[in-house]
Tab-separated table of C-alpha atoms and ligand atoms in Angstrom:
chain	number	residue	atom	x	y	z
A	187	UNK	CA	-12.473	-36.212	24.917
A	188	UNK	CA	-12.416	-38.492	21.950
A	189	UNK	CA	-9.410	-40.701	21.427
A	190	UNK	CA	-7.207	-39.478	18.734
A	191	UNK	CA	-7.257	-41.873	15.887
A	192	UNK	CA	-4.566	-40.610	13.518
A	193	UNK	CA	-1.187	-38.901	13.914
A	194	UNK	CA	-2.666	-35.760	12.280
A	195	UNK	CA	-5.496	-35.696	14.864
A	196	UNK	CA	-2.892	-36.165	17.623
A	197	UNK	CA	-0.890	-33.334	16.286
A	198	UNK	CA	-3.882	-30.990	16.099
A	199	UNK	CA	-4.833	-31.912	19.632
A	200	UNK	CA	-1.477	-31.390	21.187
A	201	UNK	CA	-1.061	-28.056	19.382
A	202	UNK	CA	-4.527	-26.991	20.684
A	203	UNK	CA	-3.643	-28.232	24.159
A	204	UNK	CA	-0.474	-26.211	24.241
A	205	UNK	CA	-2.139	-23.125	22.998
A	206	UNK	CA	-5.107	-23.379	25.430
A	207	UNK	CA	-3.136	-24.097	28.573
A	208	UNK	CA	-6.258	-23.783	30.702
A	209	UNK	CA	-7.297	-27.281	29.861
A	210	UNK	CA	-7.422	-29.878	27.291
A	211	UNK	CA	-9.594	-29.242	24.255
A	212	UNK	CA	-13.042	-30.659	24.736
A	213	UNK	CA	-13.113	-32.881	21.750
A	214	UNK	CA	-11.054	-32.856	18.548
A	215	UNK	CA	-12.876	-35.166	16.202
A	216	UNK	CA	-10.821	-37.788	14.534
A	217	UNK	CA	-9.556	-36.822	11.065
A	218	UNK	CA	-9.056	-39.377	8.339
A	219	UNK	CA	-6.271	-38.258	5.930
A	220	UNK	CA	-7.406	-38.248	2.311
A	221	UNK	CA	-6.340	-41.385	0.525
A	222	UNK	CA	-2.968	-40.732	-1.178
A	223	UNK	CA	-2.982	-41.437	-4.908
A	224	UNK	CA	-0.659	-43.999	-6.449
A	225	UNK	CA	2.234	-42.037	-7.762
A	226	UNK	CA	3.665	-44.905	-9.619
A	227	UNK	CA	3.813	-45.054	-13.349
A	228	UNK	CA	1.575	-43.572	-14.999
A	229	UNK	CA	1.783	-40.427	-12.887
A	230	UNK	CA	-1.481	-39.269	-11.367
A	231	UNK	CA	-2.336	-35.648	-10.498
A	232	UNK	CA	-3.064	-35.711	-6.692
A	233	UNK	CA	-5.410	-32.661	-6.942
A	234	UNK	CA	-7.593	-33.806	-9.857
A	235	UNK	CA	-7.107	-37.602	-9.571
A	236	UNK	CA	-6.274	-37.503	-13.291
A	237	UNK	CA	-3.463	-39.076	-15.316
A	238	UNK	CA	-0.864	-36.498	-16.040
A	239	UNK	CA	1.264	-36.047	-19.048
A	240	UNK	CA	4.132	-38.498	-19.201
A	241	UNK	CA	6.306	-35.954	-21.073
A	242	UNK	CA	7.834	-33.460	-18.801
A	243	UNK	CA	6.514	-29.915	-19.431
A	244	UNK	CA	8.681	-26.948	-18.932
A	245	UNK	CA	7.180	-23.459	-18.680
A	246	UNK	CA	3.749	-24.733	-18.990
A	247	UNK	CA	0.275	-24.066	-17.930
A	248	UNK	CA	-1.844	-27.234	-17.740
A	249	UNK	CA	-4.969	-27.728	-19.861
A	250	UNK	CA	-8.080	-26.309	-18.373
A	251	UNK	CA	-9.555	-28.792	-15.820
A	252	UNK	CA	-12.414	-30.957	-17.044
A	253	UNK	CA	-15.894	-29.730	-16.301
A	254	UNK	CA	-17.434	-31.064	-13.068
A	255	UNK	CA	-19.657	-34.042	-13.142
A	256	UNK	CA	-23.285	-32.852	-12.754
A	257	UNK	CA	-24.346	-33.359	-9.130
A	258	UNK	CA	-27.914	-33.653	-7.894
A	259	UNK	CA	-28.840	-30.650	-5.762
A	260	UNK	CA	-28.500	-31.499	-2.122
A	261	UNK	CA	-31.859	-31.962	-0.393
A	262	UNK	CA	-32.904	-31.152	3.138
A	263	UNK	CA	-31.413	-29.131	5.854
A	264	UNK	CA	-27.924	-29.028	7.043
A	265	UNK	CA	-27.069	-31.138	10.184
A	266	UNK	CA	-25.210	-28.532	12.171
A	267	UNK	CA	-24.120	-30.814	14.836
A	268	UNK	CA	-22.530	-33.248	12.270
A	269	UNK	CA	-21.011	-30.231	10.377
A	270	UNK	CA	-19.395	-28.951	13.636
A	271	UNK	CA	-17.390	-32.161	13.745
A	272	UNK	CA	-15.646	-31.018	10.588
A	273	UNK	CA	-14.201	-27.935	12.428
A	274	UNK	CA	-11.546	-28.891	15.097
A	275	UNK	CA	-11.080	-25.372	16.350
A	276	UNK	CA	-14.706	-25.175	17.506
A	277	UNK	CA	-14.102	-27.838	20.033
A	278	UNK	CA	-12.112	-26.061	22.673
A	279	UNK	CA	-12.477	-24.294	26.015
A	280	UNK	CA	-11.832	-20.591	26.362
A	281	UNK	CA	-11.876	-19.008	29.812
A	282	UNK	CA	-13.294	-22.412	31.068
A	283	UNK	CA	-16.153	-22.289	28.828
A	284	UNK	CA	-16.927	-23.961	25.462
A	285	UNK	CA	-15.853	-21.666	22.648
A	286	UNK	CA	-18.679	-19.871	20.905
A	287	UNK	CA	-17.253	-18.472	17.686
A	288	UNK	CA	-19.339	-15.467	16.573
A	289	UNK	CA	-16.561	-13.558	14.861
A	290	UNK	CA	-17.100	-15.130	11.431
A	291	UNK	CA	-17.121	-11.820	9.607
A	292	UNK	CA	-13.546	-11.319	10.655
A	293	UNK	CA	-12.475	-14.924	9.764
A	294	UNK	CA	-13.911	-18.278	9.726
A	295	UNK	CA	-12.599	-21.617	11.115
A	296	UNK	CA	-11.293	-24.283	8.730
A	297	UNK	CA	-12.723	-27.662	8.146
A	298	UNK	CA	-10.532	-30.773	8.249
A	299	UNK	CA	-10.817	-30.905	4.444
A	300	UNK	CA	-8.885	-27.580	4.191
A	301	UNK	CA	-6.372	-28.397	6.933
A	302	UNK	CA	-5.866	-31.697	5.314
A	303	UNK	CA	-5.301	-30.287	1.871
A	304	UNK	CA	-2.625	-27.998	3.302
A	305	UNK	CA	-0.960	-30.862	5.177
A	306	UNK	CA	-1.114	-33.021	2.078
A	307	UNK	CA	0.339	-30.328	-0.260
A	308	UNK	CA	3.251	-29.536	2.086
A	309	UNK	CA	3.812	-33.217	3.007
A	310	UNK	CA	4.166	-34.361	-0.561
A	311	UNK	CA	3.653	-32.103	-3.509
A	312	UNK	CA	5.558	-28.982	-2.217
A	313	UNK	CA	7.396	-27.272	-5.028
A	314	UNK	CA	7.430	-23.914	-6.870
A	315	UNK	CA	5.267	-23.908	-9.909
A	316	UNK	CA	5.202	-23.142	-13.694
A	317	UNK	CA	8.933	-23.421	-13.993
A	318	UNK	CA	10.050	-26.834	-12.884
A	319	UNK	CA	11.388	-29.579	-14.905
A	320	UNK	CA	10.547	-32.225	-12.376
A	321	UNK	CA	7.649	-34.292	-10.982
A	322	UNK	CA	6.849	-32.185	-7.901
A	323	UNK	CA	6.828	-29.010	-9.902
A	324	UNK	CA	4.315	-30.578	-12.219
A	325	UNK	CA	2.196	-31.912	-9.376
A	326	UNK	CA	2.242	-28.606	-7.536
A	327	UNK	CA	1.363	-26.633	-10.724
A	328	UNK	CA	-1.403	-28.977	-11.437
A	329	UNK	CA	-2.841	-28.622	-7.941
A	330	UNK	CA	-2.586	-24.809	-8.169
A	331	UNK	CA	-4.279	-24.602	-11.567
A	332	UNK	CA	-6.962	-27.102	-10.472
A	333	UNK	CA	-7.748	-24.818	-7.647
A	334	UNK	CA	-8.025	-22.012	-10.088
A	335	UNK	CA	-10.650	-24.015	-12.067
A	336	UNK	CA	-12.579	-24.760	-8.858
A	337	UNK	CA	-12.776	-20.963	-8.074
A	338	UNK	CA	-13.821	-20.244	-11.634
A	339	UNK	CA	-16.761	-22.621	-11.376
A	340	UNK	CA	-17.541	-21.368	-7.811
A	341	UNK	CA	-17.933	-17.837	-9.238
A	342	UNK	CA	-19.569	-18.885	-12.559
A	343	UNK	CA	-16.668	-17.212	-14.483
A	344	UNK	CA	-16.151	-18.010	-18.126
A	345	UNK	CA	-12.649	-19.107	-18.048
A	346	UNK	CA	-9.747	-19.823	-15.517
A	347	UNK	CA	-7.790	-17.002	-17.128
A	348	UNK	CA	-10.346	-14.621	-15.374
A	349	UNK	CA	-9.271	-15.825	-11.889
A	350	UNK	CA	-6.340	-14.100	-10.353
A	351	UNK	CA	-4.983	-15.342	-7.033
A	352	UNK	CA	-4.235	-12.442	-4.650
A	353	UNK	CA	-3.519	-12.112	-0.941
A	354	UNK	CA	-7.152	-11.269	-0.271
A	355	UNK	CA	-9.903	-8.778	-0.898
A	356	UNK	CA	-7.776	-5.754	-0.032
A	357	UNK	CA	-5.102	-6.681	-2.478
A	358	UNK	CA	-7.508	-7.480	-5.251
A	359	UNK	CA	-9.099	-3.947	-4.858
A	360	UNK	CA	-5.805	-2.334	-4.802
A	361	UNK	CA	-4.712	-4.253	-7.836
A	362	UNK	CA	-7.790	-2.877	-9.780
A	363	UNK	CA	-7.315	0.668	-8.456
A	364	UNK	CA	-3.683	0.781	-9.458
A	365	UNK	CA	-3.928	-0.916	-12.886
A	366	UNK	CA	-7.355	-0.284	-14.272
A	367	UNK	CA	-7.797	2.864	-12.256
A	368	UNK	CA	-4.468	4.458	-13.078
A	369	UNK	CA	-5.136	3.740	-16.804
A	370	UNK	CA	-8.833	4.644	-17.176
A	371	UNK	CA	-9.549	7.208	-14.387
A	372	UNK	CA	-8.383	10.737	-15.180
A	373	UNK	CA	-8.801	14.241	-13.844
A	374	UNK	CA	-12.488	15.174	-13.162
A	375	UNK	CA	-13.662	11.555	-13.612
A	376	UNK	CA	-15.945	10.110	-10.787
A	377	UNK	CA	-15.747	6.931	-8.730
A	378	UNK	CA	-19.036	6.123	-7.051
A	379	UNK	CA	-18.964	4.017	-3.665
A	380	UNK	CA	-21.646	3.591	-0.953
A	381	UNK	CA	-21.679	4.754	2.638
A	382	UNK	CA	-21.416	1.198	3.886
A	383	UNK	CA	-18.138	0.204	2.352
A	384	UNK	CA	-15.294	-1.397	4.240
A	385	UNK	CA	-12.158	0.719	4.446
A	386	UNK	CA	-10.643	-1.695	1.959
A	387	UNK	CA	-13.256	-0.548	-0.639
A	388	UNK	CA	-12.809	3.142	0.224
A	389	UNK	CA	-9.234	3.966	0.805
A	390	UNK	CA	-7.737	2.600	-2.354
A	391	UNK	CA	-10.326	4.720	-4.291
A	392	UNK	CA	-9.580	7.731	-2.265
A	393	UNK	CA	-5.870	7.333	-2.969
A	394	UNK	CA	-6.548	6.842	-6.691
A	395	UNK	CA	-8.816	10.010	-6.656
A	396	UNK	CA	-6.005	11.965	-4.954
A	397	UNK	CA	-3.469	10.765	-7.482
A	398	UNK	CA	-5.479	11.223	-10.558
A	399	UNK	CA	-7.526	14.265	-9.660
A	400	UNK	CA	-10.682	12.365	-9.777
A	401	UNK	CA	-13.734	12.803	-7.453
A	402	UNK	CA	-15.128	10.156	-5.047
A	403	UNK	CA	-19.000	10.269	-4.783
A	404	UNK	CA	-20.916	8.472	-2.022
A	405	UNK	CA	-24.357	6.976	-2.148
A	406	UNK	CA	-26.016	7.422	1.209
A	407	UNK	CA	-27.826	4.869	3.445
A	408	UNK	CA	-31.302	4.995	4.908
A	409	UNK	CA	-32.063	4.246	8.536
A	410	UNK	CA	-32.443	0.415	7.961
A	411	UNK	CA	-28.943	0.223	6.290
A	412	UNK	CA	-29.983	0.169	2.612
A	413	UNK	CA	-28.469	2.251	-0.103
A	414	UNK	CA	-31.081	4.931	-1.133
A	415	UNK	CA	-31.868	3.847	-4.779
A	416	UNK	CA	-32.721	7.367	-6.033
A	417	UNK	CA	-29.534	8.905	-4.522
A	418	UNK	CA	-27.370	6.103	-6.046
A	419	UNK	CA	-29.004	6.687	-9.522
A	420	UNK	CA	-28.646	10.423	-9.237
A	421	UNK	CA	-24.818	9.980	-8.665
A	422	UNK	CA	-24.293	8.008	-11.906
A	423	UNK	CA	-23.387	10.196	-14.952
A	424	UNK	CA	-21.199	10.602	-17.912
A	425	UNK	CA	-18.107	11.159	-15.717
A	426	UNK	CA	-18.618	8.022	-13.657
A	427	UNK	CA	-15.786	5.578	-14.565
A	428	UNK	CA	-16.005	3.100	-11.778
A	429	UNK	CA	-18.520	1.963	-9.170
A	430	UNK	CA	-17.277	-0.037	-6.181
A	431	UNK	CA	-19.894	-1.796	-4.226
A	432	UNK	CA	-19.948	-4.229	-1.333
A	433	UNK	CA	-21.922	-7.426	-2.031
A	434	UNK	CA	-22.717	-7.475	1.649
A	435	UNK	CA	-21.982	-4.959	4.397
A	436	UNK	CA	-19.552	-6.198	7.009
A	437	UNK	CA	-21.297	-4.048	9.707
A	438	UNK	CA	-24.951	-3.875	8.752
A	439	UNK	CA	-25.433	-7.341	7.060
A	440	UNK	CA	-27.210	-5.499	4.175
A	441	UNK	CA	-27.186	-7.460	0.837
A	442	UNK	CA	-27.025	-4.843	-1.953
A	443	UNK	CA	-29.350	-5.286	-4.861
A	444	UNK	CA	-26.373	-5.853	-7.231
A	445	UNK	CA	-28.352	-6.805	-10.375
A	446	UNK	CA	-30.081	-3.457	-10.817
A	447	UNK	CA	-27.243	-1.516	-9.329
A	448	UNK	CA	-24.700	-2.922	-11.832
A	449	UNK	CA	-27.106	-2.464	-14.695
A	450	UNK	CA	-27.576	1.189	-13.891
A	451	UNK	CA	-23.858	1.635	-13.636
A	452	UNK	CA	-23.296	0.099	-17.010
A	453	UNK	CA	-25.981	2.247	-18.529
A	454	UNK	CA	-23.937	5.181	-17.329
A	455	UNK	CA	-20.882	3.617	-19.055
A	456	UNK	CA	-19.092	2.753	-15.798
A	457	UNK	CA	-17.319	-0.388	-14.783
A	458	UNK	CA	-18.324	-2.123	-11.514
A	459	UNK	CA	-16.128	-3.756	-8.872
A	460	UNK	CA	-17.946	-5.929	-6.192
A	461	UNK	CA	-16.350	-6.410	-2.816
A	462	UNK	CA	-17.467	-9.941	-2.069
A	463	UNK	CA	-15.571	-10.401	1.059
A	464	UNK	CA	-18.843	-10.879	2.961
A	465	UNK	CA	-20.973	-12.006	0.061
A	466	UNK	CA	-19.129	-15.162	-1.255
A	467	UNK	CA	-19.160	-16.957	2.119
A	468	UNK	CA	-22.838	-16.579	2.542
A	469	UNK	CA	-24.585	-16.373	-0.812
A	470	UNK	CA	-24.278	-18.198	-4.141
A	471	UNK	CA	-22.361	-15.989	-6.608
A	472	UNK	CA	-22.664	-15.910	-10.417
A	473	UNK	CA	-20.476	-13.195	-11.794
A	474	UNK	CA	-21.845	-13.632	-15.309
A	475	UNK	CA	-25.469	-13.394	-14.180
A	476	UNK	CA	-24.593	-10.321	-12.196
A	477	UNK	CA	-22.526	-8.937	-15.099
A	478	UNK	CA	-19.990	-7.714	-12.550
A	479	UNK	CA	-16.705	-6.471	-14.167
A	480	UNK	CA	-14.663	-7.334	-11.152
A	481	UNK	CA	-15.473	-9.498	-8.120
A	482	UNK	CA	-13.033	-9.905	-5.174
A	483	UNK	CA	-13.129	-12.078	-2.092
A	484	UNK	CA	-10.789	-13.524	0.679
A	485	UNK	CA	-10.178	-17.186	1.281
A	486	UNK	CA	-9.994	-16.896	5.078
A	487	UNK	CA	-13.637	-15.679	5.373
A	488	UNK	CA	-14.650	-18.567	3.223
A	489	UNK	CA	-13.341	-21.346	5.445
A	490	UNK	CA	-10.028	-21.366	3.569
A	491	UNK	CA	-6.562	-20.307	4.460
A	492	UNK	CA	-5.391	-16.773	5.225
A	493	UNK	CA	-3.116	-14.994	2.710
A	494	UNK	CA	-5.060	-16.127	-0.299
A	495	UNK	CA	-7.829	-14.342	-2.125
A	496	UNK	CA	-9.287	-13.916	-5.599
A	497	UNK	CA	-9.812	-11.211	-8.113
A	498	UNK	CA	-12.176	-12.083	-10.911
A	499	UNK	CA	-12.117	-9.807	-13.883
A	500	UNK	CA	-13.764	-9.982	-17.235
A	501	UNK	CA	-11.135	-11.225	-19.699
A	502	UNK	CA	-11.416	-8.238	-21.974
A	503	UNK	CA	-10.731	-5.925	-19.185
A	504	UNK	CA	-7.836	-7.844	-17.811
A	505	UNK	CA	-6.362	-7.775	-21.244
A	506	UNK	CA	-6.500	-3.979	-21.387
A	507	UNK	CA	-4.989	-3.483	-17.940
A	508	UNK	CA	-1.335	-3.025	-17.500
A	509	UNK	CA	0.596	-5.387	-15.202
A	510	UNK	CA	0.658	-4.535	-11.512
A	511	UNK	CA	3.733	-5.781	-9.763
A	512	UNK	CA	6.771	-6.661	-11.831
A	513	UNK	CA	8.937	-9.718	-11.269
A	514	UNK	CA	9.226	-13.369	-12.059
A	515	UNK	CA	6.353	-15.428	-13.495
A	516	UNK	CA	4.485	-12.490	-15.148
A	517	UNK	CA	7.020	-11.883	-17.846
A	518	UNK	CA	7.390	-13.374	-21.219
A	519	UNK	CA	10.848	-11.995	-22.240
A	520	UNK	CA	13.168	-9.709	-20.436
A	521	UNK	CA	16.027	-7.613	-21.840
A	522	UNK	CA	17.563	-4.279	-21.270
A	523	UNK	CA	15.754	-2.979	-24.291
A	524	UNK	CA	12.410	-3.832	-23.078
A	525	UNK	CA	10.116	-6.537	-21.684
A	526	UNK	CA	7.160	-8.413	-22.869
A	527	UNK	CA	4.489	-9.655	-20.465
A	528	UNK	CA	2.292	-12.796	-20.293
A	529	UNK	CA	-1.485	-12.530	-20.566
A	530	UNK	CA	-3.996	-12.798	-17.651
A	531	UNK	CA	-4.011	-14.265	-15.067
A	532	UNK	CA	-0.198	-14.683	-14.805
A	533	UNK	CA	0.376	-11.039	-15.806
A	534	UNK	CA	-0.998	-10.112	-12.371
A	535	UNK	CA	0.745	-12.913	-10.339
A	536	UNK	CA	4.356	-11.701	-10.091
A	537	UNK	CA	6.539	-13.797	-7.846
A	538	UNK	CA	5.818	-17.055	-5.997
A	539	UNK	CA	2.174	-17.415	-5.323
A	540	UNK	CA	0.642	-18.753	-2.122
A	541	UNK	CA	0.477	-22.119	-3.759
A	542	UNK	CA	-0.658	-24.116	-0.758
A	543	UNK	CA	-3.184	-21.414	0.004
A	544	UNK	CA	-4.725	-21.742	-3.366
A	545	UNK	CA	-4.883	-25.509	-2.925
A	546	UNK	CA	-6.524	-24.939	0.495
A	547	UNK	CA	-8.994	-22.562	-0.964
A	548	UNK	CA	-9.952	-25.094	-3.669
A	549	UNK	CA	-10.657	-27.631	-0.878
A	550	UNK	CA	-12.835	-24.962	0.850
A	551	UNK	CA	-14.783	-24.425	-2.304
A	552	UNK	CA	-15.253	-28.200	-2.687
A	553	UNK	CA	-16.464	-28.414	0.947
A	554	UNK	CA	-18.981	-25.612	0.504
A	555	UNK	CA	-20.208	-27.258	-2.793
A	556	UNK	CA	-20.620	-30.573	-0.853
A	557	UNK	CA	-22.819	-28.808	1.787
A	558	UNK	CA	-24.749	-26.957	-0.896
A	559	UNK	CA	-24.593	-23.232	-1.182
A	560	UNK	CA	-28.369	-22.777	-1.373
A	561	UNK	CA	-28.684	-24.911	1.789
A	562	UNK	CA	-26.004	-22.864	3.583
A	563	UNK	CA	-27.898	-19.647	2.662
A	564	UNK	CA	-31.181	-21.061	3.866
A	565	UNK	CA	-29.634	-22.417	7.099
A	566	UNK	CA	-28.046	-18.935	7.812
A	567	UNK	CA	-31.250	-17.136	7.074
A	568	UNK	CA	-33.088	-19.040	9.669
A	569	UNK	CA	-30.379	-18.555	12.243
A	570	UNK	CA	-30.223	-14.766	11.437
A	571	UNK	CA	-33.835	-14.370	11.949
A	572	UNK	CA	-33.553	-16.219	15.312
A	573	UNK	CA	-30.642	-14.099	16.299
A	574	UNK	CA	-32.240	-10.748	15.526
A	575	UNK	CA	-35.382	-11.705	17.419
A	576	UNK	CA	-33.342	-13.030	20.440
A	577	UNK	CA	-31.216	-9.955	20.705
A	578	UNK	CA	-34.223	-7.593	20.374
A	579	UNK	CA	-35.512	-9.029	23.712
A	580	UNK	CA	-32.629	-7.399	25.600
A	581	UNK	CA	-33.744	-4.027	27.035
A	582	UNK	CA	-31.481	-1.195	26.009
A	583	UNK	CA	-29.887	-3.157	23.143
A	584	UNK	CA	-29.962	-1.241	19.825
A	585	UNK	CA	-29.520	-3.376	16.643
A	586	UNK	CA	-27.842	-1.563	13.793
A	587	UNK	CA	-28.892	-2.771	10.387
A	588	UNK	CA	-32.451	-3.996	9.641
A	589	UNK	CA	-32.434	-4.388	5.810
A	590	UNK	CA	-34.821	-7.085	4.672
A	591	UNK	CA	-32.918	-10.207	3.579
A	592	UNK	CA	-29.812	-9.200	5.506
A	593	UNK	CA	-27.160	-11.847	6.229
A	594	UNK	CA	-26.108	-12.867	9.817
A	595	UNK	CA	-24.103	-9.980	10.791
A	596	UNK	CA	-25.661	-8.780	14.071
A	597	UNK	CA	-24.292	-5.461	15.182
A	598	UNK	CA	-25.538	-3.662	18.372
A	599	UNK	CA	-24.779	-1.253	21.154
A	600	UNK	CA	-25.890	-1.698	24.700
A	601	UNK	CA	-27.140	1.356	26.796
A	602	UNK	CA	-24.724	2.129	29.665
A	603	UNK	CA	-21.856	-0.221	28.446
A	604	UNK	CA	-19.172	0.481	25.983
A	605	UNK	CA	-18.699	-2.037	23.074
A	606	UNK	CA	-15.305	-2.846	24.592
A	607	UNK	CA	-16.837	-3.608	27.918
A	608	UNK	CA	-19.413	-5.914	26.253
A	609	UNK	CA	-16.827	-7.705	24.172
A	610	UNK	CA	-14.653	-8.319	27.286
A	611	UNK	CA	-17.585	-9.631	29.226
A	612	UNK	CA	-18.535	-11.950	26.461
A	613	UNK	CA	-14.971	-13.197	26.124
A	614	UNK	CA	-15.214	-14.271	29.827
A	615	UNK	CA	-18.051	-16.501	28.744
A	616	UNK	CA	-15.990	-17.977	25.946
A	617	UNK	CA	-17.953	-16.015	23.308
A	618	UNK	CA	-15.902	-14.400	20.499
A	619	UNK	CA	-17.382	-11.267	19.074
A	620	UNK	CA	-15.686	-8.138	17.807
A	621	UNK	CA	-16.085	-4.589	19.199
A	622	UNK	CA	-14.711	-1.492	17.553
A	623	UNK	CA	-15.230	0.323	14.260
A	624	UNK	CA	-15.059	-2.844	12.102
A	625	UNK	CA	-12.997	-0.963	9.418
A	626	UNK	CA	-16.215	0.821	8.383
A	627	UNK	CA	-16.170	4.043	10.219
A	628	UNK	CA	-18.370	6.032	7.801
A	629	UNK	CA	-21.088	3.328	8.095
A	630	UNK	CA	-21.091	3.555	11.940
A	631	UNK	CA	-20.973	7.333	11.819
A	632	UNK	CA	-24.140	7.236	9.815
A	633	UNK	CA	-25.909	5.778	12.903
A	634	UNK	CA	-24.199	8.200	15.286
A	635	UNK	CA	-21.605	5.637	16.534
A	636	UNK	CA	-17.860	5.388	16.620
A	637	UNK	CA	-17.917	1.692	17.811
A	638	UNK	CA	-20.290	-1.260	18.167
A	639	UNK	CA	-20.387	-4.959	19.113
A	640	UNK	CA	-20.569	-7.262	16.132
A	641	UNK	CA	-21.591	-10.910	16.324
A	642	UNK	CA	-21.473	-12.565	12.960
A	643	UNK	CA	-22.802	-16.018	12.170
A	644	UNK	CA	-21.782	-18.929	10.119
A	645	UNK	CA	-23.661	-22.180	9.181
A	646	UNK	CA	-21.831	-24.032	11.999
A	647	UNK	CA	-23.471	-21.834	14.698
A	648	UNK	CA	-26.350	-23.055	16.682
A	649	UNK	CA	-29.465	-21.498	18.330
A	650	UNK	CA	-28.005	-22.610	21.628
A	651	UNK	CA	-25.045	-20.507	20.996
A	652	UNK	CA	-27.171	-17.409	20.266
A	653	UNK	CA	-29.166	-18.093	23.552
A	654	UNK	CA	-25.832	-18.149	25.239
A	655	UNK	CA	-24.923	-14.836	23.605
A	656	UNK	CA	-28.176	-13.210	24.666
A	657	UNK	CA	-27.708	-14.426	28.240
A	658	UNK	CA	-24.234	-13.118	28.369
A	659	UNK	CA	-25.208	-9.703	27.017
A	660	UNK	CA	-27.804	-9.466	29.748
A	661	UNK	CA	-25.032	-10.323	32.279
A	662	UNK	CA	-22.948	-7.560	30.688
A	663	UNK	CA	-25.880	-5.177	31.138
A	664	UNK	CA	-26.327	-5.956	34.824
A	665	UNK	CA	-22.613	-5.673	35.370
A	666	UNK	CA	-22.433	-9.185	36.809
B	728	PMP	N1	-14.293	-5.906	2.481
B	728	PMP	C1	-15.229	-6.356	3.425
B	728	PMP	C2	-16.702	-6.210	3.213
B	728	PMP	C3	-14.679	-7.061	4.517
B	728	PMP	O1	-15.510	-7.455	5.457
B	728	PMP	C4	-13.290	-7.222	4.703
B	728	PMP	C5	-12.663	-7.904	5.871
B	728	PMP	N2	-13.232	-7.513	7.067
B	728	PMP	C6	-12.453	-6.740	3.652
B	728	PMP	C7	-13.042	-6.067	2.584
B	728	PMP	C8	-10.939	-6.964	3.719
B	728	PMP	O2	-10.717	-8.252	3.644
B	728	PMP	P1	-9.164	-8.745	3.877
B	728	PMP	O3	-8.747	-8.201	5.067
B	728	PMP	O4	-9.293	-10.229	3.923
B	728	PMP	O5	-8.392	-8.315	2.662
C-alpha cells in the first residue's frame, strides 16, 4: 500500500477502506491537487485560467471560451499500467481478490482529474449560476460555461448554444421526444428505430407514437448483429419524421454505419437522433461530419460524474423546438399575461443545473483529449480482438455480436449455467460483469435469449484481466 501523500488521498483511502471492510484497498495512488489560481486582484477564472471581467455581471452568459491551442497528435500506444494509476477505484480488493472492472458499459470509473475537479468546485467555487451578483457566482458560471465549450469541441459542434446539459442520455432522448416529437410528429407519421436499441431509445418513441397516433418501425438485425441495410432503406419514406439510432449497441458492441444511415434518412426528409451513450466513450465523434441532428450521451459512461449528460442539437432545430420543463433560468420575462423564453441552450435547462457535474464532465473531456481519442480507440480495438479470441476458446460459450469493427462489449451465454450464476461466480473472483437483459430486451430476443452475461472493456483494462475472466468463466462452467 502506498503512503498517502495528501489529505485528499487520505480521504479517498479512508472512504474506500470503510466501504470495503474486508481489507484495506491495495494501493490508492497519491493525488496531487491541481494548483489553485491566485484569486487576488485581478480575478482569474479558475476553470479557464483566464482573467475575468472586473465589472460584476448580472444575468449574464460569459463570452464563448477561446479556441483551444493546437496540440500535436499524441503518438504511440497508451501505457495502460500508468493510466491505471489515475483511477483510484481500480485499486481495491473485492471478495479478497483485486477488483477487475468489466462493467464499463454500465458505468466507468473516474480519474483523479475528475474527482479533483469536483472537489475543487465544491471546496471553492460553489455557487448557483447565471443569476449571482457576487464573485463565486461569476466563477461558478464561468466554470459551467467553460465546460459547455469543452463539450462543444469534443463533439465538433458549431457553437456552445448547441450543447444542452441534461441528466444523461435518457433525459436527452425524452427531451427531444417531448419537444421536437410533440411538435413535428403527427398522426400516421413514422419513427424508425433499429432492433438493437437500448430501452432509453425505444420507450420514449413508443410513448410518443401512442400519444400522437404515429407508427414505430423497426429495422431488423442480421445474425452478426448488424442492421440489415436494405431493410433499413425500405423503411424510410415520406412519412418518416424521425430516425433514432444507437451509435454503438450496448449489448452487441456493433458500431452502426452512421454516415450512410443519416444521409439516407435525410434524403427521406427525416431528422436523426443518435444515442451516443456507448459511442462517445469509445470513438471520436464529429457531429458536423456525421450531419447528426441530435446526439446524446451520458457523463458517467465517459469517465465523468453521474447525473450529467449532454444533448447536442443543430441550432436551427433547437430554435424551432418549444421549451421542455418550465421554471427558473429558462425564462426571459414572466407575467400573468404570458411569458417569454430564452433561446437555446438555456431554454432547455430549467432550474438549477448539475453545475459541479458539468465541471467534472469538462475535466473528463480534457482527460480523454490528453490521452488521445484515436489512441484510446486503437488500444480498445486491440483489447477487444484479444477478448473475443480468448472467450471463444471456452467450450460451450456462445458470443453474441460479431459485427466487424465492434467495440469492446463482449456478451455471452454459457451452456448449462444461467447468466446470473456466471455473474455471481465471477463476482467471487472480484470480476465485475453484468448479467441480465441489459435494457435491450428486443436485441437479446433476436438471438433467442432473455438474459446474457456482458463484459465490457475500457482502455484501462488489461490482457491479464481478460485472462482472469476466461479462467473464471471456465471455473463457472465446471461448477468449481
Ligand atoms: N443508450 C445506451 C446505448 C446505453 O447503453 C445506455 C446506458 N446503459 C443508455 C442509453 C441510458 O443511459 P443513462 O442511463 O445514462 O441515461
